[in-house]
Amino acid sequence: MRVIRTVAELRAALDPEHARGADVGLVPTMGALHDGHRSLMSAARGANQVVVVSLFVNPAQFGRGEDLDAYPRDEARDVTLAEAAGVDILFAPPVEEIYPEGFDTWVEPGKIATYLEGAARPGHFRGVATICTKLFHLAAPARAYFGRKDAQQLAVVKELVRDLALPIQIVACPTVRDPDGLALSSRNVFLSPAERSVALALPRALEAGLAAHRSGEDGVRAARQVLDAQPGLRVDYVAEADLDGPTLAAAVVVGSTRLIDNVPLD
Ligand code: AMP
């Protein structure tokens, strides 16, 4: 596996691959890799000749007062994990390589970015759409892999690719969970053991919501009841939305950690 830090090197590495018609699979990540990321890499490895993983904590998708500085970073561990997953290229650029002095062009998603995460984190999806567009141009992948864990992000990216007619297949991968039900997330390391047991109300609530929905009841109400009954947790939102299909989505704050999760309703 090659670790590449510049746009020029990435292009130089991929040009011959594109020239010989090799399919590139791209997995965009912010690092602190876990089994959720690993499942995306494994899907990419199974379907492409060349697998590129990007590792970039994208400042543009963090709002003021969010956890950009505290976001977990462990490149040495990520390199080991990516290499073991059969990744060919780990693209880990410094911030100034992606946002050089004077950078001032943005990709602005529409209505999809105005509610749920978009409402809670103004500008977040503009940052996501901009970095994804840039990575798509740099790697020119045949396929790019995204987790359903971030269902609204997946919906934003699908819309972006459709609207700008990018020749990329967006592959959606199911949410990977710990055995206790908590969706894997790089931010889970922030949870103390006590907070973690509080956080388990989130997947429990979504399961209750899904069960209620299946029996013709109000899934949002059922999920909210579970969350409201859980001390030590603040509900940001619980909602049903069309995020690449009907989805029950929720965001909660436990201690100082904000967690999102969702279940598909179809
Ligand atoms: P991140 O590094 O958190 O930006 O995530 C990079 C990619 O991995 C995104 O497409 C996420 O949706 C995906 N991902 C993160 N956590 C999980 C998970 N638990 N299961 C499946 N995919 C995930």
Short mmCIF file of C-alpha atoms and ligand atoms in Angstrom, two decimals:
data_model
loop_
_atom_site.label_atom_id
_atom_site.label_comp_id
_atom_site.label_asym_id
_atom_site.label_seq_id
_atom_site.Cartn_x
_atom_site.Cartn_y
_atom_site.Cartn_z
CA MET A 1 0.00 0.00 0.00
CA ARG A 2 1.24 3.48 -0.88
CA VAL A 3 0.57 6.43 1.41
CA ILE A 4 0.14 9.49 -0.78
CA ARG A 5 -0.03 13.05 0.49
CA THR A 6 -0.31 15.26 -2.58
CA VAL A 7 -2.80 15.75 -5.39
CA ALA A 8 -0.01 15.53 -7.96
CA GLU A 9 1.24 12.18 -6.62
CA LEU A 10 -2.28 10.77 -6.49
CA ARG A 11 -2.90 11.75 -10.11
CA ALA A 12 0.46 10.34 -11.16
CA ALA A 13 -0.33 7.05 -9.42
CA LEU A 14 -3.83 6.72 -10.90
CA ASP A 15 -3.32 7.99 -14.45
CA PRO A 16 -1.66 4.77 -15.69
CA GLU A 17 -4.36 2.72 -13.94
CA HIS A 18 -7.10 4.70 -15.66
CA ALA A 19 -5.22 4.44 -18.96
CA ARG A 20 -5.22 0.64 -18.76
CA GLY A 21 -8.95 0.72 -17.99
CA ALA A 22 -8.67 -0.32 -14.34
CA ASP A 23 -11.68 0.43 -12.15
CA VAL A 24 -10.87 2.54 -9.12
CA GLY A 25 -12.95 2.14 -5.96
CA LEU A 26 -12.86 5.09 -3.57
CA VAL A 27 -13.65 4.99 0.15
CA PRO A 28 -13.71 8.49 1.66
CA THR A 29 -13.05 8.55 5.42
CA MET A 30 -11.95 10.84 8.21
CA GLY A 31 -9.70 8.14 9.66
CA ALA A 32 -9.77 6.62 13.16
CA LEU A 33 -10.77 3.57 11.18
CA HIS A 34 -13.04 0.88 12.60
CA ASP A 35 -15.00 -2.13 11.33
CA GLY A 36 -17.58 0.14 9.69
CA HIS A 37 -14.85 1.59 7.49
CA ARG A 38 -13.41 -1.89 7.04
CA SER A 39 -16.70 -3.14 5.58
CA LEU A 40 -16.58 -0.33 2.98
CA MET A 41 -12.97 -1.22 2.11
CA SER A 42 -13.86 -4.85 1.79
CA ALA A 43 -16.77 -4.05 -0.56
CA ALA A 44 -14.43 -1.86 -2.61
CA ARG A 45 -11.73 -4.54 -2.65
CA GLY A 46 -14.21 -7.07 -4.00
CA ALA A 47 -15.30 -4.98 -6.99
CA ASN A 48 -12.37 -2.84 -8.20
CA GLN A 49 -8.84 -3.32 -9.47
CA VAL A 50 -7.53 -0.38 -7.48
CA VAL A 51 -8.79 0.65 -4.03
CA VAL A 52 -8.14 4.17 -2.80
CA VAL A 53 -9.03 5.18 0.76
CA SER A 54 -8.90 8.84 1.63
CA LEU A 55 -8.08 9.85 5.17
CA PHE A 56 -8.86 13.49 5.70
CA VAL A 57 -10.49 15.21 8.66
CA ASN A 58 -12.30 17.77 6.58
CA PRO A 59 -12.42 21.11 8.42
CA ALA A 60 -15.13 22.39 6.05
CA GLN A 61 -17.70 19.98 7.42
CA PHE A 62 -17.19 20.97 11.05
CA GLY A 63 -19.07 23.95 12.44
CA ARG A 64 -17.69 26.49 14.88
CA GLY A 65 -17.63 24.95 18.36
CA GLU A 66 -17.69 21.39 16.99
CA ASP A 67 -15.03 18.77 17.67
CA LEU A 68 -12.59 19.37 14.76
CA ASP A 69 -9.55 19.69 17.04
CA ALA A 70 -10.61 16.84 19.32
CA TYR A 71 -11.61 14.49 16.46
CA PRO A 72 -9.70 11.21 17.00
CA ARG A 73 -6.63 10.85 14.82
CA ASP A 74 -4.31 7.82 14.69
CA GLU A 75 -2.69 7.59 11.30
CA ALA A 76 -0.22 4.84 12.20
CA ARG A 77 -3.08 2.57 13.25
CA ASP A 78 -5.12 3.54 10.18
CA VAL A 79 -2.21 2.64 7.89
CA THR A 80 -1.97 -0.82 9.46
CA LEU A 81 -5.72 -1.40 9.22
CA ALA A 82 -6.01 -0.17 5.63
CA GLU A 83 -3.03 -2.25 4.54
CA ALA A 84 -4.54 -5.36 6.13
CA ALA A 85 -7.80 -4.62 4.28
CA GLY A 86 -5.95 -4.81 0.95
CA VAL A 87 -6.08 -1.09 0.16
CA ASP A 88 -3.73 0.00 -2.64
CA ILE A 89 -3.50 3.72 -1.95
CA LEU A 90 -4.12 5.63 1.26
CA PHE A 91 -4.54 9.28 0.33
CA ALA A 92 -3.79 11.30 3.48
CA PRO A 93 -3.22 14.90 2.44
CA PRO A 94 -2.51 17.81 4.76
CA VAL A 95 -5.28 20.44 4.94
CA GLU A 96 -3.41 22.94 2.73
CA GLU A 97 -3.20 20.38 -0.07
CA ILE A 98 -6.99 20.23 -0.28
CA TYR A 99 -7.72 23.83 0.69
CA PRO A 100 -4.78 25.84 -0.61
CA GLU A 101 -4.50 29.55 0.12
CA GLY A 102 -7.36 31.34 -1.63
CA PHE A 103 -9.62 28.29 -1.94
CA ASP A 104 -13.11 29.72 -2.37
CA THR A 105 -15.31 27.42 -4.46
CA TRP A 106 -18.05 25.37 -2.83
CA VAL A 107 -20.59 22.75 -3.82
CA GLU A 108 -23.92 23.64 -2.24
CA PRO A 109 -26.48 20.85 -1.91
CA GLY A 110 -30.14 21.90 -1.99
CA LYS A 111 -33.19 21.05 0.10
CA ILE A 112 -31.82 17.69 1.25
CA ALA A 113 -29.22 19.62 3.28
CA THR A 114 -31.69 21.85 5.10
CA TYR A 115 -33.21 19.45 7.64
CA LEU A 116 -32.03 16.95 10.29
CA GLU A 117 -28.20 17.04 10.23
CA GLY A 118 -28.35 19.99 7.85
CA ALA A 119 -30.44 22.00 10.31
CA ALA A 120 -28.39 20.92 13.33
CA ARG A 121 -25.06 21.55 11.60
CA PRO A 122 -25.36 24.50 9.20
CA GLY A 123 -22.79 24.27 6.39
CA HIS A 124 -21.97 20.62 7.21
CA PHE A 125 -23.27 19.17 3.95
CA ARG A 126 -21.70 21.97 1.91
CA GLY A 127 -18.39 20.82 3.37
CA VAL A 128 -19.23 17.18 2.65
CA ALA A 129 -20.37 17.87 -0.92
CA THR A 130 -17.30 19.98 -1.66
CA ILE A 131 -14.76 17.44 -0.38
CA CYS A 132 -16.55 14.55 -2.09
CA THR A 133 -16.64 16.41 -5.40
CA LYS A 134 -12.94 17.18 -5.09
CA LEU A 135 -12.06 13.58 -4.19
CA PHE A 136 -14.23 12.31 -7.03
CA HIS A 137 -12.32 14.49 -9.50
CA LEU A 138 -8.95 13.50 -8.08
CA ALA A 139 -9.49 9.75 -7.97
CA ALA A 140 -12.01 9.44 -10.84
CA PRO A 141 -13.45 6.29 -9.26
CA ALA A 142 -15.86 3.96 -11.03
CA ARG A 143 -17.44 3.36 -7.62
CA ALA A 144 -17.42 5.21 -4.32
CA TYR A 145 -18.47 3.59 -1.05
CA PHE A 146 -20.53 5.21 1.70
CA GLY A 147 -22.10 3.87 4.89
CA ARG A 148 -25.82 3.94 5.61
CA LYS A 149 -24.81 4.96 9.13
CA ASP A 150 -24.69 8.48 7.69
CA ALA A 151 -27.91 8.11 5.71
CA GLN A 152 -28.41 11.78 4.99
CA GLN A 153 -24.82 12.13 3.81
CA LEU A 154 -25.42 9.18 1.49
CA ALA A 155 -28.54 10.88 0.15
CA VAL A 156 -26.65 14.16 -0.37
CA VAL A 157 -23.87 12.38 -2.24
CA LYS A 158 -26.29 10.42 -4.41
CA GLU A 159 -28.06 13.62 -5.34
CA LEU A 160 -24.77 15.37 -6.05
CA VAL A 161 -23.65 12.60 -8.39
CA ARG A 162 -27.01 12.56 -10.15
CA ASP A 163 -27.32 16.34 -10.50
CA LEU A 164 -23.76 16.91 -11.73
CA ALA A 165 -23.88 13.78 -13.93
CA LEU A 166 -20.69 12.36 -12.41
CA PRO A 167 -19.89 8.94 -13.90
CA ILE A 168 -19.61 7.26 -10.50
CA GLN A 169 -21.66 4.52 -8.92
CA ILE A 170 -22.40 5.27 -5.28
CA VAL A 171 -22.43 2.04 -3.32
CA ALA A 172 -24.34 2.09 -0.02
CA CYS A 173 -23.04 -0.24 2.70
CA PRO A 174 -25.09 -1.34 5.74
CA THR A 175 -24.42 0.05 9.21
CA VAL A 176 -21.97 -2.03 11.21
CA ARG A 177 -22.78 -2.27 14.92
CA ASP A 178 -21.06 -3.50 18.05
CA PRO A 179 -22.69 -6.61 19.55
CA ASP A 180 -24.55 -4.37 22.05
CA GLY A 181 -26.24 -2.57 19.13
CA LEU A 182 -24.31 0.70 19.16
CA ALA A 183 -23.39 1.76 15.63
CA LEU A 184 -19.62 1.96 15.21
CA SER A 185 -18.37 5.50 15.06
CA SER A 186 -14.96 7.10 15.47
CA ARG A 187 -16.59 9.31 18.11
CA ASN A 188 -17.54 6.33 20.33
CA VAL A 189 -14.08 6.55 21.94
CA PHE A 190 -15.26 9.74 23.64
CA LEU A 191 -17.93 7.83 25.61
CA SER A 192 -17.13 6.77 29.18
CA PRO A 193 -18.45 3.30 30.09
CA ALA A 194 -21.42 4.94 31.87
CA GLU A 195 -22.14 7.18 28.86
CA ARG A 196 -21.90 4.21 26.57
CA SER A 197 -24.66 2.39 28.42
CA VAL A 198 -26.79 5.56 28.19
CA ALA A 199 -26.03 5.77 24.45
CA LEU A 200 -27.46 2.27 23.93
CA ALA A 201 -30.91 3.85 24.23
CA LEU A 202 -30.32 5.20 20.70
CA PRO A 203 -30.27 1.85 18.83
CA ARG A 204 -32.92 0.56 21.23
CA ALA A 205 -35.17 3.49 20.37
CA LEU A 206 -34.69 2.96 16.64
CA GLU A 207 -35.51 -0.74 17.00
CA ALA A 208 -38.67 0.17 18.94
CA GLY A 209 -39.54 2.70 16.23
CA LEU A 210 -39.01 0.14 13.50
CA ALA A 211 -41.19 -2.42 15.32
CA ALA A 212 -43.95 0.17 15.81
CA HIS A 213 -43.74 1.20 12.16
CA ARG A 214 -44.03 -2.44 11.08
CA SER A 215 -47.19 -2.86 13.09
CA GLY A 216 -48.71 0.25 11.55
CA GLU A 217 -48.00 2.58 14.47
CA ASP A 218 -46.07 5.82 14.75
CA GLY A 219 -42.36 4.91 14.66
CA VAL A 220 -41.17 8.38 15.60
CA ARG A 221 -43.38 8.43 18.68
CA ALA A 222 -42.25 4.97 19.80
CA ALA A 223 -38.57 5.87 19.36
CA ARG A 224 -38.99 9.16 21.18
CA GLN A 225 -40.65 7.43 24.14
CA VAL A 226 -37.60 5.22 24.61
CA LEU A 227 -35.22 8.19 24.37
CA ASP A 228 -37.31 10.39 26.67
CA ALA A 229 -37.28 7.64 29.28
CA GLN A 230 -33.47 7.54 29.29
CA PRO A 231 -31.79 9.83 31.82
CA GLY A 232 -28.50 11.42 30.81
CA LEU A 233 -29.34 11.82 27.17
CA ARG A 234 -30.59 14.85 25.21
CA VAL A 235 -32.61 14.28 22.04
CA ASP A 236 -31.59 16.47 19.13
CA TYR A 237 -34.15 15.02 16.72
CA VAL A 238 -36.11 11.88 15.90
CA ALA A 239 -37.70 11.92 12.47
CA GLU A 240 -38.83 9.94 9.51
CA ALA A 241 -37.36 11.14 6.22
CA ASP A 242 -36.63 9.91 2.73
CA LEU A 243 -32.87 9.37 2.95
CA ASP A 244 -32.11 7.01 0.10
CA GLY A 245 -35.42 5.35 1.05
CA PRO A 246 -37.75 5.82 4.02
CA THR A 247 -35.63 6.06 7.13
CA LEU A 248 -36.12 6.59 10.86
CA ALA A 249 -33.22 8.80 11.95
CA ALA A 250 -32.19 10.23 15.29
CA ALA A 251 -29.47 12.34 16.84
CA VAL A 252 -28.76 12.50 20.56
CA VAL A 253 -26.17 14.07 22.81
CA VAL A 254 -24.63 12.03 25.63
CA GLY A 255 -22.23 14.01 27.81
CA SER A 256 -20.36 16.06 25.25
CA THR A 257 -20.69 13.48 22.46
CA ARG A 258 -23.24 13.84 19.69
CA LEU A 259 -24.33 10.52 18.14
CA ILE A 260 -26.44 9.84 15.06
CA ASP A 261 -28.03 6.61 13.95
CA ASN A 262 -30.88 5.43 11.74
CA VAL A 263 -32.78 2.40 10.51
CA PRO A 264 -34.24 1.91 7.04
CA LEU A 265 -38.02 1.53 7.23
CA ASP A 266 -38.55 -0.47 4.05
P1 AMP B 1 -16.27 8.88 8.64
O1 AMP B 1 -14.83 8.50 8.75
O2 AMP B 1 -17.00 8.82 9.93
O3 AMP B 1 -16.49 10.14 7.87
O4 AMP B 1 -16.96 7.73 7.78
C1 AMP B 1 -16.45 7.37 6.52
C2 AMP B 1 -17.43 6.44 5.86
O5 AMP B 1 -17.63 5.29 6.67
C3 AMP B 1 -18.81 7.09 5.66
O6 AMP B 1 -19.33 6.70 4.41
C4 AMP B 1 -19.59 6.51 6.79
O7 AMP B 1 -20.98 6.44 6.54
C5 AMP B 1 -19.01 5.12 6.90
N1 AMP B 1 -19.26 4.58 8.22
C6 AMP B 1 -18.97 5.15 9.42
N2 AMP B 1 -19.42 4.38 10.42
C7 AMP B 1 -20.01 3.30 9.86
C8 AMP B 1 -20.68 2.13 10.37
N3 AMP B 1 -20.82 1.92 11.68
N4 AMP B 1 -21.16 1.25 9.47
C9 AMP B 1 -21.03 1.44 8.14
N5 AMP B 1 -20.42 2.51 7.60
C10 AMP B 1 -19.91 3.43 8.44
#
